[in-house]
Coordinates of C-alpha atoms in Angstrom, one line a residue:
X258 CA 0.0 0.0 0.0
X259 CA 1.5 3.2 -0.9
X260 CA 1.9 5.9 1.4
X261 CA 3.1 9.2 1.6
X262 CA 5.5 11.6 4.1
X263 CA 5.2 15.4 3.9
X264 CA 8.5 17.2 4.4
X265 CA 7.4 21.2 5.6
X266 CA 9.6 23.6 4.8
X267 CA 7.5 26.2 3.5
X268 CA 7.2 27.4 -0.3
X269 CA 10.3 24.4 -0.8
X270 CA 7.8 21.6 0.8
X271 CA 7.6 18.4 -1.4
X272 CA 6.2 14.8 -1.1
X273 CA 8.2 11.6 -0.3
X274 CA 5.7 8.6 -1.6
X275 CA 6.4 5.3 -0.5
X276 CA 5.6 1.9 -2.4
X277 CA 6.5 -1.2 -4.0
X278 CA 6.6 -0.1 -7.6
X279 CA 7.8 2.5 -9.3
X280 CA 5.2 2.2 -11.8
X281 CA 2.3 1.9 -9.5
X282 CA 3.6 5.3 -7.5
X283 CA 3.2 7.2 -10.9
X284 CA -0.1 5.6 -12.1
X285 CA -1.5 6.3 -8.6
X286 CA -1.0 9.7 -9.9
X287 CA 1.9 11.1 -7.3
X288 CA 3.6 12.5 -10.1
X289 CA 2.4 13.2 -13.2
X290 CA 6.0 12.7 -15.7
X291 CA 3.7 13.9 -19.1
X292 CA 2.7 17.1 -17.7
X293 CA 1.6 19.5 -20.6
X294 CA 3.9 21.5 -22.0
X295 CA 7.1 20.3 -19.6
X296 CA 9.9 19.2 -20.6
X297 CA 12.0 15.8 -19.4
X298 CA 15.1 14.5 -18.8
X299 CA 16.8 11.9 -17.2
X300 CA 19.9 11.1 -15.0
X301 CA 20.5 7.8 -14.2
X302 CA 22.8 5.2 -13.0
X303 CA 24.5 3.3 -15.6
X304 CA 23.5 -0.7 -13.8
X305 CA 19.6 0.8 -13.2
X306 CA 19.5 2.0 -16.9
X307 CA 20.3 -1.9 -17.9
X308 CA 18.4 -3.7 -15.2
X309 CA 15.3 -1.2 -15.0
X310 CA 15.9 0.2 -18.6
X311 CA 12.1 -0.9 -19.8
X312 CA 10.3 0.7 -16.6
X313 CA 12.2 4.0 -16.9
X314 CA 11.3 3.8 -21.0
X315 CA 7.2 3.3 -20.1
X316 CA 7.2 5.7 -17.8
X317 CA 10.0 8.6 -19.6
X318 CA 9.5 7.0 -23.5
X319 CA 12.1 8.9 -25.9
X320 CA 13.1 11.8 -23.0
X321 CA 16.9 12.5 -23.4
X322 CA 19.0 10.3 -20.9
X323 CA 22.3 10.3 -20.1
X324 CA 23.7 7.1 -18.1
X325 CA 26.7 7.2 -15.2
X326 CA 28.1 5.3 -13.5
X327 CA 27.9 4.4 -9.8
X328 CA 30.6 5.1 -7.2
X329 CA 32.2 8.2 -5.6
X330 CA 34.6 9.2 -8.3
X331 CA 31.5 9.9 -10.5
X332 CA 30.9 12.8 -7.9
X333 CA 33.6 14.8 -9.8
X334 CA 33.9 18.3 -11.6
X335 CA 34.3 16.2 -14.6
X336 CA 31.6 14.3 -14.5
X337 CA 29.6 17.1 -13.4
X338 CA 30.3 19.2 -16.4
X339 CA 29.0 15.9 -18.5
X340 CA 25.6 16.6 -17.5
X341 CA 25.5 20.3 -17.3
X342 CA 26.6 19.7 -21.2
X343 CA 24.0 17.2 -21.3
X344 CA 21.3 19.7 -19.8
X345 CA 22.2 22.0 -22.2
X346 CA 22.5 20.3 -25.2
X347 CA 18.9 18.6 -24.4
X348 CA 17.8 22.6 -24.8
X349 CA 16.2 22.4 -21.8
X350 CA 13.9 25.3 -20.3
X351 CA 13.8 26.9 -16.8
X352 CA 10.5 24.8 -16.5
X353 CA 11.7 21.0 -17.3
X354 CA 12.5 18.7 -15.0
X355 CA 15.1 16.2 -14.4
X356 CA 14.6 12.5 -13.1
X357 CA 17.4 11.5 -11.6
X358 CA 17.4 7.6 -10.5
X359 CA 19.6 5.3 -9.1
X360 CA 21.9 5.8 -6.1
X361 CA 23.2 8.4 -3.3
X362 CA 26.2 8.9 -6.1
X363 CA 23.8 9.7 -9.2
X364 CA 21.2 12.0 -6.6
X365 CA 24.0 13.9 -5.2
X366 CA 25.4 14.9 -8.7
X367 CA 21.9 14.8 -10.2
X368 CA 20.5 17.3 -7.8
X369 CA 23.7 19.6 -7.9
X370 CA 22.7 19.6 -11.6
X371 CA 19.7 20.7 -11.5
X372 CA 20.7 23.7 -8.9
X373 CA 22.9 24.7 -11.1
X374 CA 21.9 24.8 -14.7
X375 CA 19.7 27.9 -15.2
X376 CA 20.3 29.2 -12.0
X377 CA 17.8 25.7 -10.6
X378 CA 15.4 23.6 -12.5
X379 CA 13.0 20.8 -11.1
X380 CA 14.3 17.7 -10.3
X381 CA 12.4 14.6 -9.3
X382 CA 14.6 11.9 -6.9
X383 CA 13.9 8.2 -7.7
X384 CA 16.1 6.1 -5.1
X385 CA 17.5 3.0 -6.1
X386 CA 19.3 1.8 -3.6
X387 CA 18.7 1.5 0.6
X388 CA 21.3 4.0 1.3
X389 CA 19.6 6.8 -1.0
X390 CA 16.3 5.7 0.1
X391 CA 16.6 6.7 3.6
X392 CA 19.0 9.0 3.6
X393 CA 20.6 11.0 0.5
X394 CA 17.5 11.4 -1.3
X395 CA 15.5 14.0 2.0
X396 CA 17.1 17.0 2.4
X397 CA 18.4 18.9 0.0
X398 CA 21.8 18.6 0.2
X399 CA 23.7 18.1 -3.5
X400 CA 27.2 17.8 -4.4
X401 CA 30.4 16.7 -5.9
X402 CA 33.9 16.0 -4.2
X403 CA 37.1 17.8 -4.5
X404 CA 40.6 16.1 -4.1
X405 CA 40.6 17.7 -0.8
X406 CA 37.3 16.4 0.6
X407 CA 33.7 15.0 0.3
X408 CA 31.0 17.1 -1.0
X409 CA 33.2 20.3 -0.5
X410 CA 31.0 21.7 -3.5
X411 CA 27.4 21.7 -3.6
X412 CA 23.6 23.5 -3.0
X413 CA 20.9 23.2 -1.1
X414 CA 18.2 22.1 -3.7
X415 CA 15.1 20.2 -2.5
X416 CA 12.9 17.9 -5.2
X417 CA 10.2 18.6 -6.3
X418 CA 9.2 15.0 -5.2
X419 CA 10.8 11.8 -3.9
X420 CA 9.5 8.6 -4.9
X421 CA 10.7 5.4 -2.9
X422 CA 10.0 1.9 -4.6
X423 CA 10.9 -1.0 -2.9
X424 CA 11.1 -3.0 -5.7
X425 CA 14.4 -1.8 -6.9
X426 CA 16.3 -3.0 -3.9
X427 CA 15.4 -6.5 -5.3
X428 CA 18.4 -6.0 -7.8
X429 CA 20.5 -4.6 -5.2
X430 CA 23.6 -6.5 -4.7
X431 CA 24.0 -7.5 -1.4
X432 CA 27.1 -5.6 -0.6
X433 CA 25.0 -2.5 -1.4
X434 CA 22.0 -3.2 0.5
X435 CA 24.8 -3.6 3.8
X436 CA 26.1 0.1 3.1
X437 CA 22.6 1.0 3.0
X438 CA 22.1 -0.4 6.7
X439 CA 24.8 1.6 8.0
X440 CA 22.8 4.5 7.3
X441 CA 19.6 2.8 9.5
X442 CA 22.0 1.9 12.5
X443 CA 22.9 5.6 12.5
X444 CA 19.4 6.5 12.3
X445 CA 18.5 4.2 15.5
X446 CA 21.5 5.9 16.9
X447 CA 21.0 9.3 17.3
X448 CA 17.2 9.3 17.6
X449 CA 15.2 5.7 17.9
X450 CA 16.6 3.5 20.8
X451 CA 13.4 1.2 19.8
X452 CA 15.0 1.3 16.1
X453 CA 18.1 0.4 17.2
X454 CA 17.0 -2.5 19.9
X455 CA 14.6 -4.3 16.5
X456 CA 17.5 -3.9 14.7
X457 CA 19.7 -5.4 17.7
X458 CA 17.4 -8.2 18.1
X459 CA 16.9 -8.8 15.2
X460 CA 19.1 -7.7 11.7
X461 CA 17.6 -6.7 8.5
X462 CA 17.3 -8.2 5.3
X463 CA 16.4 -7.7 2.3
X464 CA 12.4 -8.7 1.7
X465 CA 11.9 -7.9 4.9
X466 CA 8.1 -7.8 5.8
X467 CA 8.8 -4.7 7.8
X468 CA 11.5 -3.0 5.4
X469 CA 9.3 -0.4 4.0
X470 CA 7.9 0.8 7.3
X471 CA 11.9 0.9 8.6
X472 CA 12.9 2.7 5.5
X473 CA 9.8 5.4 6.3
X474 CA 11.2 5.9 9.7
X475 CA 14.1 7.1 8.9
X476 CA 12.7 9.7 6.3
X477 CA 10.5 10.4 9.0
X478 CA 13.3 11.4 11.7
X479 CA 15.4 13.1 9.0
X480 CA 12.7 14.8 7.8
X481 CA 11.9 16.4 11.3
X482 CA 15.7 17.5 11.6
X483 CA 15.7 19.2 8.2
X484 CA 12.3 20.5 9.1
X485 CA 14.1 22.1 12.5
X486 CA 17.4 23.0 10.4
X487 CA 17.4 23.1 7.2
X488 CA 20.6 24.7 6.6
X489 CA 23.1 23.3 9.1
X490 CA 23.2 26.4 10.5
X491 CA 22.4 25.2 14.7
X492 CA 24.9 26.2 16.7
X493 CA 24.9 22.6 18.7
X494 CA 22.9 19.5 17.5
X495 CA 20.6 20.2 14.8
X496 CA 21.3 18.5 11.4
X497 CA 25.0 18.0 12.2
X498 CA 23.7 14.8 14.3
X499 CA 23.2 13.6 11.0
X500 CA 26.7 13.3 10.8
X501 CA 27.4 10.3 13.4
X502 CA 29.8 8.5 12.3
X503 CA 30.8 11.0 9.0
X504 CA 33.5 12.3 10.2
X505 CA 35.7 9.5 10.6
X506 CA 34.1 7.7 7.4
X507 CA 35.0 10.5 5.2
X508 CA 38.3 10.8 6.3
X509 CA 38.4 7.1 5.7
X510 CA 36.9 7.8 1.8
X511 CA 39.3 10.9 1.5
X512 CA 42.6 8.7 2.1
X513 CA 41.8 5.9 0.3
X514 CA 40.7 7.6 -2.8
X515 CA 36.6 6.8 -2.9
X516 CA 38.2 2.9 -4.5
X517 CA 38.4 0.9 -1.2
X518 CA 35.4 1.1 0.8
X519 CA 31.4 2.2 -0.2
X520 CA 30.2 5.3 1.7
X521 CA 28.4 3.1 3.8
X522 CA 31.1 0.6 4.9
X523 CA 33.1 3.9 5.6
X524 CA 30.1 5.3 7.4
X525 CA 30.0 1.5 9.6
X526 CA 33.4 2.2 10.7
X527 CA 32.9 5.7 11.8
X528 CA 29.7 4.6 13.7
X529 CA 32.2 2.4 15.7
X530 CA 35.0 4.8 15.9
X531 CA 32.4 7.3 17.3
X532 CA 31.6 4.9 20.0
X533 CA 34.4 4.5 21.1
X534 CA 35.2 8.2 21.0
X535 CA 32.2 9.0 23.1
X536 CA 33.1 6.3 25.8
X537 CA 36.5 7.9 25.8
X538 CA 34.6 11.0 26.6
X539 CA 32.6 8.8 29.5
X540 CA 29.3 9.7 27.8
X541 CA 28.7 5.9 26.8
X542 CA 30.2 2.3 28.5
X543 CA 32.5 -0.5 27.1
X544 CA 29.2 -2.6 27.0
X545 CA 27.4 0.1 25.2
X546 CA 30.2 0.2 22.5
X547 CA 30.5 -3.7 22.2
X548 CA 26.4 -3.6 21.5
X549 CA 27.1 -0.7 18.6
X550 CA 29.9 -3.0 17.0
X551 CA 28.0 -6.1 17.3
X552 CA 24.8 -4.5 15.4
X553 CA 27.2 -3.1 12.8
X554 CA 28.9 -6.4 12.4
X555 CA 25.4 -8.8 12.2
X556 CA 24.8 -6.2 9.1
X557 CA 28.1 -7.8 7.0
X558 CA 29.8 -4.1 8.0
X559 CA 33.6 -2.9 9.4
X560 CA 34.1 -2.0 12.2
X561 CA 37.6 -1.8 11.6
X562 CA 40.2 -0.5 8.8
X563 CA 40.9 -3.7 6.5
X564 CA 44.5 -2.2 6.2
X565 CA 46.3 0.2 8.2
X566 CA 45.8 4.3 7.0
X567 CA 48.4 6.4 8.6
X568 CA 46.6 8.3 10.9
X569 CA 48.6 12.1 10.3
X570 CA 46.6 11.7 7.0
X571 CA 43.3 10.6 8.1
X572 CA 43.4 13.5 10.6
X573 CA 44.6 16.3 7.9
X574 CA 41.5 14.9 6.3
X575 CA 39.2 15.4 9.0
X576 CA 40.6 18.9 9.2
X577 CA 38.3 19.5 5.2
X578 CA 34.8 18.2 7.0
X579 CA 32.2 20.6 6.7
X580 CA 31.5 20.7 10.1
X581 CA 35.1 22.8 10.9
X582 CA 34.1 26.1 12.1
X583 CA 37.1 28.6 13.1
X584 CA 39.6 25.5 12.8
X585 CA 37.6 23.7 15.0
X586 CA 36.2 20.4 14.0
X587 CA 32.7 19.5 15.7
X588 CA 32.0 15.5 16.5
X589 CA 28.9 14.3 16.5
X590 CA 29.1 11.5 20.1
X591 CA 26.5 9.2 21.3
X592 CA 25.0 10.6 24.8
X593 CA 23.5 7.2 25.0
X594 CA 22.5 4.6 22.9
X595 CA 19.4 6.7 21.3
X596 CA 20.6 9.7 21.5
X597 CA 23.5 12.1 20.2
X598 CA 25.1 15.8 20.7
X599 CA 27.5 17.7 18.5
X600 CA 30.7 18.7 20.8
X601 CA 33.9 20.8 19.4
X602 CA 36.4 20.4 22.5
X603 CA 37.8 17.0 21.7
X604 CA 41.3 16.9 22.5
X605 CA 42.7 15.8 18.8
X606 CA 45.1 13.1 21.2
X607 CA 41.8 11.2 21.9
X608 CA 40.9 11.2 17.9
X609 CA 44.2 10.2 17.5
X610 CA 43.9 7.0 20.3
X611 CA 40.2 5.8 18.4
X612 CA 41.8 5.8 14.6
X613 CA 44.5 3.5 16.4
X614 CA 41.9 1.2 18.2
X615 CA 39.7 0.8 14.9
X616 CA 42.9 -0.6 12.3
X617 CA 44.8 3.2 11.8
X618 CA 49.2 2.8 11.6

């Protein structure tokens, strides 16, 4: 049964609709993709265009496509200029709008796209895999990477719609879907003990009879903190919370060159390395930490560095995160299991000790 979330933010509020088919969520008339007189186009991942190339065809017929592919060093300047090129040469007007389907890689890119060419153009996010589904796809936030960092360049550009279709993750390779999970354990995390205790008790897996309804309640939560702070702008908390475990898992992404581990697998190991940091802190206990590794580890994720990164670099990457304000980098630590809280007076010596406990030379 299809259903549908609300995100409020005013004059930029949009729908996120939830179902089993991507078909079904169109016919059921949540977004209309032959509106009169607008133009289409369509950004999608390369493996989605083969797998799902007839769906996207009935529902987009001859609208001009242009195909990536997946991973992080598609989030480039290069890559980017592709499909402003693309845009262009489609001769597309301030009033089309752009599909963009297939993962957090192609919606990142995809929706910096669209904020860009023309000064902003509709774009419509179809998630294809767990990870954009209840995460990169809510919010707003678009981007590329730099060699210096992750998503250094980028807009805030909200859809005009999201449309969520678990159907697609049947395709999903299974490594994929386990990225996508780090993303749910951080949700449970820093805002749903009871989240994190279902997921404690018991893992979850793909065709789960429950999946959709864990997949809306994480839109749900990151809706609210979006809702509450849009911008990033809070001075403590806010949507920086979103961050647990980021700041170590882009530093892990920076150093090994986006090739070694997905986002999410970096994410995993951040999630642990941030336990640990906030028992260090004597916010959390040994136990509490050992219950966060074991719930990342019963999802097929790191908790640890599969080879050893020397640890000056990873923390002259941390030193690029978004979150450094006046030279000071902000952490996001676990209060308790359930809750979290930005802090900026971590002494970098502790940092230091938790990339050594998690793998770090």
């Amino acid at each position: 049964m299809a259903s549908t979330l609300q995100v409020n933010l005013g004059e930029r509020s949009y729908p996120i609709h939830f179902g089993k088919d991507l078909r079904a969520l169109i016919a059921a008339g949540h977004v209309d993709p032959l509106s009169a007189g607008r133009q289409h186009a369509v950004l999608v991942d390369e493996t989605v265009a083969r797998i799902h190339g007839a769906a996207i065809d009935a529902l987009l017929g001859n609208s001009p496509r242009l195909a990536l592919p997946a991973g992080e060093r598609t989030k480039s300047l290069d890559v980017f200029g592709r499909a402003l090129d693309f845009l262009a040469e489609a001769n597309l007007g301030r009033g089309a709008t752009l599909w963009v389907i297939g993962g957090g890689v192609i919606g990142d890119l995809g929706g910096f796209a669209a904020a860009s060419y023309l000064r902003g153009i509709r774009y419509v996010q179809v998630p294809t895999t767990l990870l954009a589904m209840v995460d990169s796809s809510v919010g707003g936030k678009t981007g590329i990477n730099l060699s210096t960092g992750k998503n250094l360049v980028g807009a805030f550009h909200h859809p005009s719609a999201v449309l969520i279709a678990t159907d697609f993750l049947s395709s999903l390779p299974a490594r994929e879907f386990a990225a996508g999970m780090a993303e749910v354990i951080k949700t449970g995390l820093l805002g749903d003990a009871a989240l994190f205790e279902r997921l404690e008790k018991t893992p979850l897996r793909p065709g789960a009879a429950h999946l959709e309804a864990t997949i809306r309640r994480c839109c749900e939560m990151k809706a609210a903190v979006v809702e509450a702070d849009e911008r990033e702008t809070a001075t403590q908390g806010g949507r920086a919370l979103l961050n647990l475990g980021h700041t170590f898992g882009h530093a892990i992404e920076q150093v090994t060159g986006f090739s070694r581990y997905l986002h999410g697998e970096a994410v995993a190991i951040g999630l642990a390395a941030a336990a640990r940091l906030s028992c260090r802190l004597k916010l959390i206990s040994e136990a509490e930490v050992a219950r966060v590794e074991t719930v990342v580890s019963a999802h097929q994720l790191p908790i640890r560095l599969a080879a050893p990164l020397e640890i000056g670099a990873l923390m002259a990457a941390m030193q690029h995160d978004k979150k450094v304000r006046a030279g000071r980098l902000r952490f996001v630590v676990l209060e308790r299991l359930g809750a979290a809280a930005t802090r900026d007076d971590v002494d970098p010596e502790l940092v230091r000790s938790v990339w050594n406990d998690i793998g770090a030379g």
